[in-house]
Amino acid sequence: MACEQETAAILRGAGQRVTPQRLLVAAVLRHAGRHLSAAEIAREVRARYPVVDVSTIYRTVEMLKGLHLATATDMGGDDLLFEWSAGEAHHHLICSRCRAMQVLDRDYLDGLAERVGRDFGFQADVHHFAIFGVCRDCREGAGA
Amino acid sequence: MACEQETAAILRGAGQRVTPQRLLVAAVLRHAGRHLSAAEIAREVRARYPVVDVSTIYRTVEMLKGLHLATATDMGGDDLLFEWSAGEAHHHLICSRCRAMQVLDRDYLDGLAERVGRDFGFQADVHHFAIFGVCRDCREGAGA
DNA sequence: GTTGGTGCAAATGATTTGCAAAAGG
DNA sequence: CCTTTTGCAAATCATTTGCACCAAC
């Protein structure tokens, strides 16, 4: 509710129109607290608003991305996953074997960004990284 | 030629059959010295071997990946890009605006991998990273 | 009123898959 | 021979797009 007001204000301020679909997509992402696929967002949104097409989800998320309100990440699955991007930047360690995922604090990559910026003038977007590998459990469990 | 012998030996050692298609895909990747899409690999291979289907390319690259001879990376384009993975690990800085790409030395990420391994027991695969952002030229050229 | 957003349905396009024929060991 | 690989063609499936209609402003 308060959230919706805030989202509306941001959209309006960016010269974007405020529609119920957009507010709902934003609200769903904001309160999910996790990564959602386009299909999942659609399901959640439809629970509160009858007919919303997936294409609208994609178009809306694309716009939210432009406003830096959402991020899209390939987490190794079949589809892109979207997430509300307010709050602290963070990263993910994703196990290639068991798919387990754990959050990695932003400071693990801040140094890299600084160094790359200093050395190459490259402004790295290290807001949301997916790092693949093998987790502790899988390493201890399986042989290798 | 010498390369083909070596590739054949590796395949055989892994219990994989040696076929001209596989040797060619490996050779193309090895000598490309850059990232290739499945379609590009197909084109190169067909230049030397008449009829090779894209599905064979995909199946072969998948197998090479399993043997750690090739890597697949999403570089932000429409399709996956494959690369021969022998030689020094390296990473890429990819400009989201102009698509320019520059190589980043492996040591930029080695520290991260060590730290993650120490702190979480997570064996990060930082063999081939794609870091997106804005390059110096685009930052100086355009306003932001 | 204008402009931009939405739903629908159809297109896109890379990757995958079933299967019979062909090749590897 | 027996098994794996291949080419072909068809299927998948997430994402995109054209378009007529409707909603913001």
Short mmCIF file of C-alpha atoms (C1' of nucleotides) in Angstrom, two decimals:
data_model
loop_
_atom_site.label_atom_id
_atom_site.label_comp_id
_atom_site.label_asym_id
_atom_site.label_seq_id
_atom_site.Cartn_x
_atom_site.Cartn_y
_atom_site.Cartn_z
CA MET A 1 0.00 0.00 0.00
CA ALA A 2 2.59 2.49 1.11
CA CYS A 3 4.81 0.61 -1.28
CA GLU A 4 2.39 1.18 -4.10
CA GLN A 5 2.35 4.90 -3.46
CA GLU A 6 6.10 4.95 -3.59
CA THR A 7 6.31 2.91 -6.76
CA ALA A 8 3.70 5.13 -8.39
CA ALA A 9 5.67 8.22 -7.46
CA ILE A 10 8.85 6.81 -8.95
CA LEU A 11 7.11 5.83 -12.17
CA ARG A 12 5.46 9.18 -12.49
CA GLY A 13 8.71 10.94 -11.79
CA ALA A 14 10.34 8.98 -14.60
CA GLY A 15 7.63 10.01 -17.00
CA GLN A 16 6.13 6.54 -17.00
CA ARG A 17 2.46 5.86 -16.80
CA VAL A 18 1.08 4.25 -13.70
CA THR A 19 -1.06 1.21 -14.40
CA PRO A 20 -2.40 -1.46 -12.08
CA GLN A 21 -0.37 -4.08 -13.96
CA ARG A 22 2.85 -2.22 -13.35
CA LEU A 23 2.11 -1.60 -9.71
CA LEU A 24 1.33 -5.26 -9.22
CA VAL A 25 4.44 -6.52 -10.93
CA ALA A 26 6.49 -4.16 -8.82
CA ALA A 27 4.69 -5.19 -5.64
CA VAL A 28 5.10 -8.88 -6.37
CA LEU A 29 8.82 -8.49 -6.98
CA ARG A 30 9.27 -6.27 -3.97
CA HIS A 31 7.60 -8.64 -1.56
CA ALA A 32 8.82 -11.88 -3.03
CA GLY A 33 12.22 -11.48 -1.43
CA ARG A 34 13.60 -13.92 -3.95
CA HIS A 35 14.12 -14.46 -7.64
CA LEU A 36 11.06 -15.00 -9.79
CA SER A 37 10.65 -16.11 -13.37
CA ALA A 38 8.33 -14.28 -15.71
CA ALA A 39 5.85 -17.13 -15.41
CA GLU A 40 5.94 -16.98 -11.61
CA ILE A 41 5.39 -13.24 -11.61
CA ALA A 42 2.46 -13.76 -13.96
CA ARG A 43 0.94 -16.33 -11.62
CA GLU A 44 1.26 -14.06 -8.59
CA VAL A 45 -0.08 -11.04 -10.38
CA ARG A 46 -3.06 -12.94 -11.76
CA ALA A 47 -3.99 -13.99 -8.27
CA ARG A 48 -4.91 -10.39 -7.64
CA TYR A 49 -5.70 -9.10 -11.09
CA PRO A 50 -7.56 -11.41 -13.44
CA VAL A 51 -5.99 -11.20 -16.85
CA VAL A 52 -2.40 -10.16 -17.27
CA ASP A 53 -0.41 -11.39 -20.21
CA VAL A 54 3.14 -12.63 -19.93
CA SER A 55 4.18 -10.13 -22.54
CA THR A 56 3.11 -7.38 -20.18
CA ILE A 57 5.26 -8.92 -17.48
CA TYR A 58 8.25 -8.88 -19.76
CA ARG A 59 7.58 -5.34 -20.91
CA THR A 60 7.09 -4.15 -17.35
CA VAL A 61 10.17 -5.83 -15.97
CA GLU A 62 12.17 -4.39 -18.83
CA MET A 63 10.99 -0.95 -17.85
CA LEU A 64 11.71 -1.54 -14.17
CA LYS A 65 15.18 -2.60 -15.19
CA GLY A 66 15.64 0.69 -16.98
CA LEU A 67 14.68 2.47 -13.77
CA HIS A 68 17.08 0.26 -11.81
CA LEU A 69 14.21 -1.07 -9.76
CA ALA A 70 14.66 -4.65 -10.91
CA THR A 71 17.39 -6.92 -12.18
CA ALA A 72 17.34 -9.85 -14.56
CA THR A 73 19.79 -12.69 -13.99
CA ASP A 74 20.53 -15.94 -15.70
CA MET A 75 20.91 -18.30 -12.77
CA GLY A 76 21.64 -21.29 -14.90
CA GLY A 77 18.06 -22.38 -15.29
CA ASP A 78 15.90 -22.41 -18.38
CA ASP A 79 14.63 -18.90 -17.95
CA LEU A 80 15.69 -15.53 -16.70
CA LEU A 81 14.97 -14.69 -13.09
CA PHE A 82 13.92 -11.26 -11.95
CA GLU A 83 14.41 -9.63 -8.59
CA TRP A 84 13.58 -6.37 -6.90
CA SER A 85 16.82 -4.50 -6.68
CA ALA A 86 16.37 -2.10 -3.84
CA GLY A 87 18.34 -2.78 -0.71
CA GLU A 88 21.88 -4.01 -0.51
CA ALA A 89 23.57 -5.33 -3.58
CA HIS A 90 24.36 -8.98 -3.20
CA HIS A 91 25.53 -11.95 -5.16
CA HIS A 92 24.84 -15.64 -5.36
CA LEU A 93 26.87 -18.79 -5.17
CA ILE A 94 25.10 -21.44 -7.20
CA CYS A 95 26.06 -25.07 -6.99
CA SER A 96 26.20 -26.65 -10.42
CA ARG A 97 25.50 -30.07 -8.95
CA CYS A 98 22.67 -29.63 -6.48
CA ARG A 99 21.43 -26.21 -7.56
CA ALA A 100 21.71 -24.94 -4.01
CA MET A 101 22.05 -21.21 -3.83
CA GLN A 102 23.50 -19.01 -1.14
CA VAL A 103 23.81 -15.28 -0.85
CA LEU A 104 27.20 -13.64 -1.03
CA ASP A 105 27.73 -10.24 0.49
CA ARG A 106 28.37 -7.38 -1.87
CA ASP A 107 31.79 -6.57 -0.50
CA TYR A 108 33.18 -9.73 -2.07
CA LEU A 109 32.99 -8.04 -5.43
CA ASP A 110 33.39 -4.39 -4.59
CA GLY A 111 37.15 -4.65 -4.71
CA LEU A 112 37.00 -6.14 -8.16
CA ALA A 113 34.81 -3.34 -9.42
CA GLU A 114 37.14 -0.71 -8.02
CA ARG A 115 40.17 -2.35 -9.51
CA VAL A 116 38.62 -2.71 -12.92
CA GLY A 117 37.47 0.88 -12.81
CA ARG A 118 40.90 2.11 -11.83
CA ASP A 119 42.78 -0.01 -14.35
CA PHE A 120 40.49 0.23 -17.36
CA GLY A 121 38.04 3.02 -16.71
CA PHE A 122 35.41 0.32 -16.95
CA GLN A 123 32.37 0.91 -14.78
CA ALA A 124 31.55 -2.66 -13.89
CA ASP A 125 28.01 -3.50 -13.01
CA VAL A 126 28.65 -5.82 -10.10
CA HIS A 127 25.30 -5.24 -8.58
CA HIS A 128 24.14 -8.78 -8.96
CA PHE A 129 26.47 -11.61 -9.78
CA ALA A 130 25.82 -15.31 -10.19
CA ILE A 131 28.89 -17.37 -9.40
CA PHE A 132 28.73 -21.02 -10.32
CA GLY A 133 30.75 -23.79 -8.74
CA VAL A 134 30.47 -26.71 -6.37
CA CYS A 135 29.21 -26.23 -2.85
CA ARG A 136 30.78 -27.67 0.26
CA ASP A 137 28.20 -30.40 0.69
CA CYS A 138 28.61 -31.66 -2.84
CA ARG A 139 32.38 -31.60 -2.58
CA GLU A 140 32.36 -33.60 0.61
CA GLY A 141 29.56 -35.87 -0.45
CA ALA A 142 30.61 -36.84 -3.95
CA GLY A 143 34.16 -37.86 -4.63
CA ALA A 144 35.70 -34.99 -6.59
CA MET B 1 47.03 -32.47 -37.33
CA ALA B 2 49.04 -32.89 -34.21
CA CYS B 3 46.12 -31.27 -32.49
CA GLU B 4 43.76 -33.82 -33.91
CA GLN B 5 45.88 -36.65 -32.60
CA GLU B 6 45.84 -35.11 -29.17
CA THR B 7 42.12 -34.51 -29.20
CA ALA B 8 41.53 -38.06 -30.37
CA ALA B 9 43.66 -39.39 -27.55
CA ILE B 10 41.76 -37.41 -24.97
CA LEU B 11 38.41 -38.56 -26.31
CA ARG B 12 39.49 -42.15 -26.45
CA GLY B 13 40.87 -41.92 -22.94
CA ALA B 14 37.52 -40.68 -21.72
CA GLY B 15 35.74 -43.59 -23.33
CA GLN B 16 34.29 -41.40 -26.02
CA ARG B 17 34.19 -42.36 -29.67
CA VAL B 18 36.32 -40.47 -32.09
CA THR B 19 34.42 -39.17 -35.09
CA PRO B 20 35.42 -36.70 -37.77
CA GLN B 21 32.65 -34.37 -36.64
CA ARG B 22 33.99 -34.26 -33.12
CA LEU B 23 37.55 -33.75 -34.20
CA LEU B 24 36.48 -30.93 -36.46
CA VAL B 25 34.42 -29.15 -33.84
CA ALA B 26 37.33 -29.40 -31.45
CA ALA B 27 39.79 -28.18 -34.07
CA VAL B 28 37.59 -25.24 -35.03
CA LEU B 29 37.22 -24.16 -31.42
CA ARG B 30 40.89 -24.66 -30.70
CA HIS B 31 42.09 -22.57 -33.59
CA ALA B 32 39.40 -19.92 -33.50
CA GLY B 33 41.04 -18.15 -30.61
CA ARG B 34 37.75 -16.48 -29.87
CA HIS B 35 34.18 -17.20 -28.91
CA LEU B 36 31.98 -18.90 -31.48
CA SER B 37 28.26 -19.49 -31.61
CA ALA B 38 26.88 -22.88 -32.53
CA ALA B 39 25.96 -21.54 -35.94
CA GLU B 40 29.47 -20.23 -36.52
CA ILE B 41 31.01 -23.51 -35.52
CA ALA B 42 28.65 -25.25 -37.91
CA ARG B 43 29.70 -22.96 -40.74
CA GLU B 44 33.41 -23.53 -40.11
CA VAL B 45 33.02 -27.26 -39.78
CA ARG B 46 30.97 -27.54 -42.94
CA ALA B 47 33.71 -25.79 -44.87
CA ARG B 48 35.76 -28.90 -44.38
CA TYR B 49 33.16 -31.57 -43.91
CA PRO B 50 30.06 -31.37 -46.07
CA VAL B 51 27.03 -32.11 -43.96
CA VAL B 52 27.09 -31.56 -40.25
CA ASP B 53 23.94 -30.74 -38.38
CA VAL B 54 23.71 -28.06 -35.73
CA SER B 55 22.37 -30.62 -33.33
CA THR B 56 25.65 -32.47 -33.66
CA ILE B 57 27.49 -29.26 -32.82
CA TYR B 58 25.43 -28.85 -29.68
CA ARG B 59 25.87 -32.46 -28.66
CA THR B 60 29.59 -32.32 -29.29
CA VAL B 61 30.17 -29.08 -27.46
CA GLU B 62 28.18 -30.46 -24.55
CA MET B 63 30.51 -33.43 -24.42
CA LEU B 64 33.60 -31.24 -24.70
CA LYS B 65 32.26 -29.23 -21.81
CA GLY B 66 32.01 -32.39 -19.76
CA LEU B 67 35.64 -33.09 -20.51
CA HIS B 68 36.54 -29.49 -19.61
CA LEU B 69 37.81 -28.91 -23.12
CA ALA B 70 35.31 -26.19 -23.90
CA THR B 71 33.22 -23.60 -22.11
CA ALA B 72 29.85 -22.09 -22.89
CA THR B 73 29.21 -18.49 -21.93
CA ASP B 74 26.32 -16.14 -22.23
CA MET B 75 27.96 -12.95 -23.38
CA GLY B 76 24.76 -10.99 -23.49
CA GLY B 77 23.92 -11.79 -27.10
CA ASP B 78 21.12 -13.90 -28.45
CA ASP B 79 22.98 -17.17 -28.30
CA LEU B 80 25.53 -18.99 -26.23
CA LEU B 81 29.15 -18.65 -27.22
CA PHE B 82 31.60 -21.50 -27.01
CA GLU B 83 35.34 -21.36 -26.55
CA TRP B 84 38.22 -23.78 -26.32
CA SER B 85 39.20 -23.77 -22.69
CA ALA B 86 42.82 -24.79 -22.70
CA GLY B 87 45.34 -22.09 -21.94
CA GLU B 88 45.12 -19.35 -19.38
CA ALA B 89 41.84 -18.68 -17.69
CA HIS B 90 40.62 -15.21 -18.51
CA HIS B 91 37.59 -13.05 -18.21
CA HIS B 92 35.79 -10.45 -20.24
CA LEU B 93 34.60 -6.93 -19.67
CA ILE B 94 31.60 -6.35 -21.90
CA CYS B 95 30.21 -2.90 -22.50
CA SER B 96 26.44 -2.90 -22.29
CA ARG B 97 26.26 0.12 -24.55
CA CYS B 98 28.64 -0.49 -27.42
CA ARG B 99 29.16 -4.23 -26.98
CA ALA B 100 32.92 -3.75 -26.95
CA MET B 101 34.71 -6.56 -25.21
CA GLN B 102 38.11 -6.66 -23.59
CA VAL B 103 40.00 -9.43 -21.92
CA LEU B 104 40.58 -9.33 -18.20
CA ASP B 105 43.45 -11.24 -16.71
CA ARG B 106 42.60 -14.20 -14.53
CA ASP B 107 44.18 -12.79 -11.40
CA TYR B 108 41.41 -10.24 -11.09
CA LEU B 109 39.13 -13.01 -9.92
CA ASP B 110 41.51 -15.44 -8.31
CA GLY B 111 41.33 -13.62 -5.01
CA LEU B 112 37.56 -13.84 -5.02
CA ALA B 113 37.64 -17.56 -5.65
CA GLU B 114 40.09 -18.11 -2.80
CA ARG B 115 38.06 -16.03 -0.42
CA VAL B 116 34.82 -17.76 -1.25
CA GLY B 117 36.48 -21.13 -0.92
CA ARG B 118 37.94 -20.22 2.46
CA ASP B 119 34.76 -18.69 3.84
CA PHE B 120 32.14 -21.06 2.47
CA GLY B 121 33.93 -24.14 1.22
CA PHE B 122 32.50 -23.21 -2.15
CA GLN B 123 34.67 -24.18 -5.08
CA ALA B 124 33.91 -21.30 -7.40
CA ASP B 125 34.28 -21.84 -11.08
CA VAL B 126 35.89 -18.55 -12.00
CA HIS B 127 37.48 -19.90 -15.10
CA HIS B 128 35.54 -17.71 -17.43
CA PHE B 129 33.60 -14.71 -16.29
CA ALA B 130 31.60 -12.17 -18.24
CA ILE B 131 31.43 -8.84 -16.45
CA PHE B 132 29.01 -6.30 -17.86
CA GLY B 133 29.23 -2.58 -17.44
CA VAL B 134 30.09 0.59 -19.30
CA CYS B 135 33.47 1.04 -20.95
CA ARG B 136 35.63 4.13 -20.70
CA ASP B 137 34.79 5.37 -24.18
CA CYS B 138 31.06 5.18 -23.60
CA ARG B 139 31.37 6.90 -20.25
CA GLU B 140 33.38 9.76 -21.69
CA GLY B 141 31.41 9.96 -24.88
CA ALA B 142 27.88 9.86 -23.60
CA GLY B 143 26.81 11.99 -20.65
CA ALA B 144 26.40 9.54 -17.80
"C1'" DG C 1 -8.00 13.95 -27.48
"C1'" DT C 2 -3.08 11.96 -27.56
"C1'" DT C 3 0.06 9.03 -26.34
"C1'" DG C 4 1.42 5.09 -24.58
"C1'" DG C 5 0.10 0.44 -22.47
"C1'" DT C 6 -2.28 -3.93 -22.73
"C1'" DG C 7 -4.14 -8.48 -24.25
"C1'" DC C 8 -4.26 -11.56 -27.73
"C1'" DA C 9 -2.40 -14.43 -31.06
"C1'" DA C 10 1.10 -15.42 -34.00
"C1'" DA C 11 6.09 -15.27 -34.96
"C1'" DT C 12 10.78 -15.97 -33.66
"C1'" DG C 13 14.79 -18.49 -33.06
"C1'" DA C 14 18.03 -20.92 -30.47
"C1'" DT C 15 18.32 -25.34 -28.52
"C1'" DT C 16 16.45 -30.19 -27.90
"C1'" DT C 17 14.67 -34.56 -29.10
"C1'" DG C 18 12.86 -39.02 -31.55
"C1'" DC C 19 14.21 -42.06 -34.71
"C1'" DA C 20 16.19 -44.85 -38.44
"C1'" DA C 21 20.44 -45.21 -40.80
"C1'" DA C 22 25.55 -45.23 -40.53
"C1'" DA C 23 29.87 -45.53 -38.29
"C1'" DG C 24 33.13 -46.66 -34.35
"C1'" DG C 25 35.51 -50.16 -31.64
"C1'" DC D 1 28.03 -57.34 -34.15
"C1'" DC D 2 26.69 -54.21 -30.55
"C1'" DT D 3 26.63 -49.61 -29.11
"C1'" DT D 4 27.07 -44.85 -29.84
"C1'" DT D 5 26.73 -41.09 -32.92
"C1'" DT D 6 24.69 -38.67 -36.68
"C1'" DG D 7 21.37 -36.17 -39.82
"C1'" DC D 8 17.01 -35.05 -40.45
"C1'" DA D 9 12.84 -33.12 -39.25
"C1'" DA D 10 9.76 -31.97 -35.93
"C1'" DA D 11 8.99 -30.28 -31.31
"C1'" DT D 12 9.97 -27.06 -27.41
"C1'" DC D 13 9.62 -23.12 -25.12
"C1'" DA D 14 10.96 -18.72 -23.33
"C1'" DT D 15 10.77 -14.31 -25.15
"C1'" DT D 16 9.23 -10.90 -28.75
"C1'" DT D 17 6.25 -8.56 -31.83
"C1'" DG D 18 2.10 -6.71 -34.71
"C1'" DC D 19 -2.02 -4.91 -34.00
"C1'" DA D 20 -6.57 -3.26 -32.52
"C1'" DC D 21 -8.45 -1.55 -28.39
"C1'" DC D 22 -8.39 0.67 -23.94
"C1'" DA D 23 -6.61 3.38 -20.29
"C1'" DA D 24 -3.58 7.23 -18.40
"C1'" DC D 25 -2.86 12.00 -18.32
#
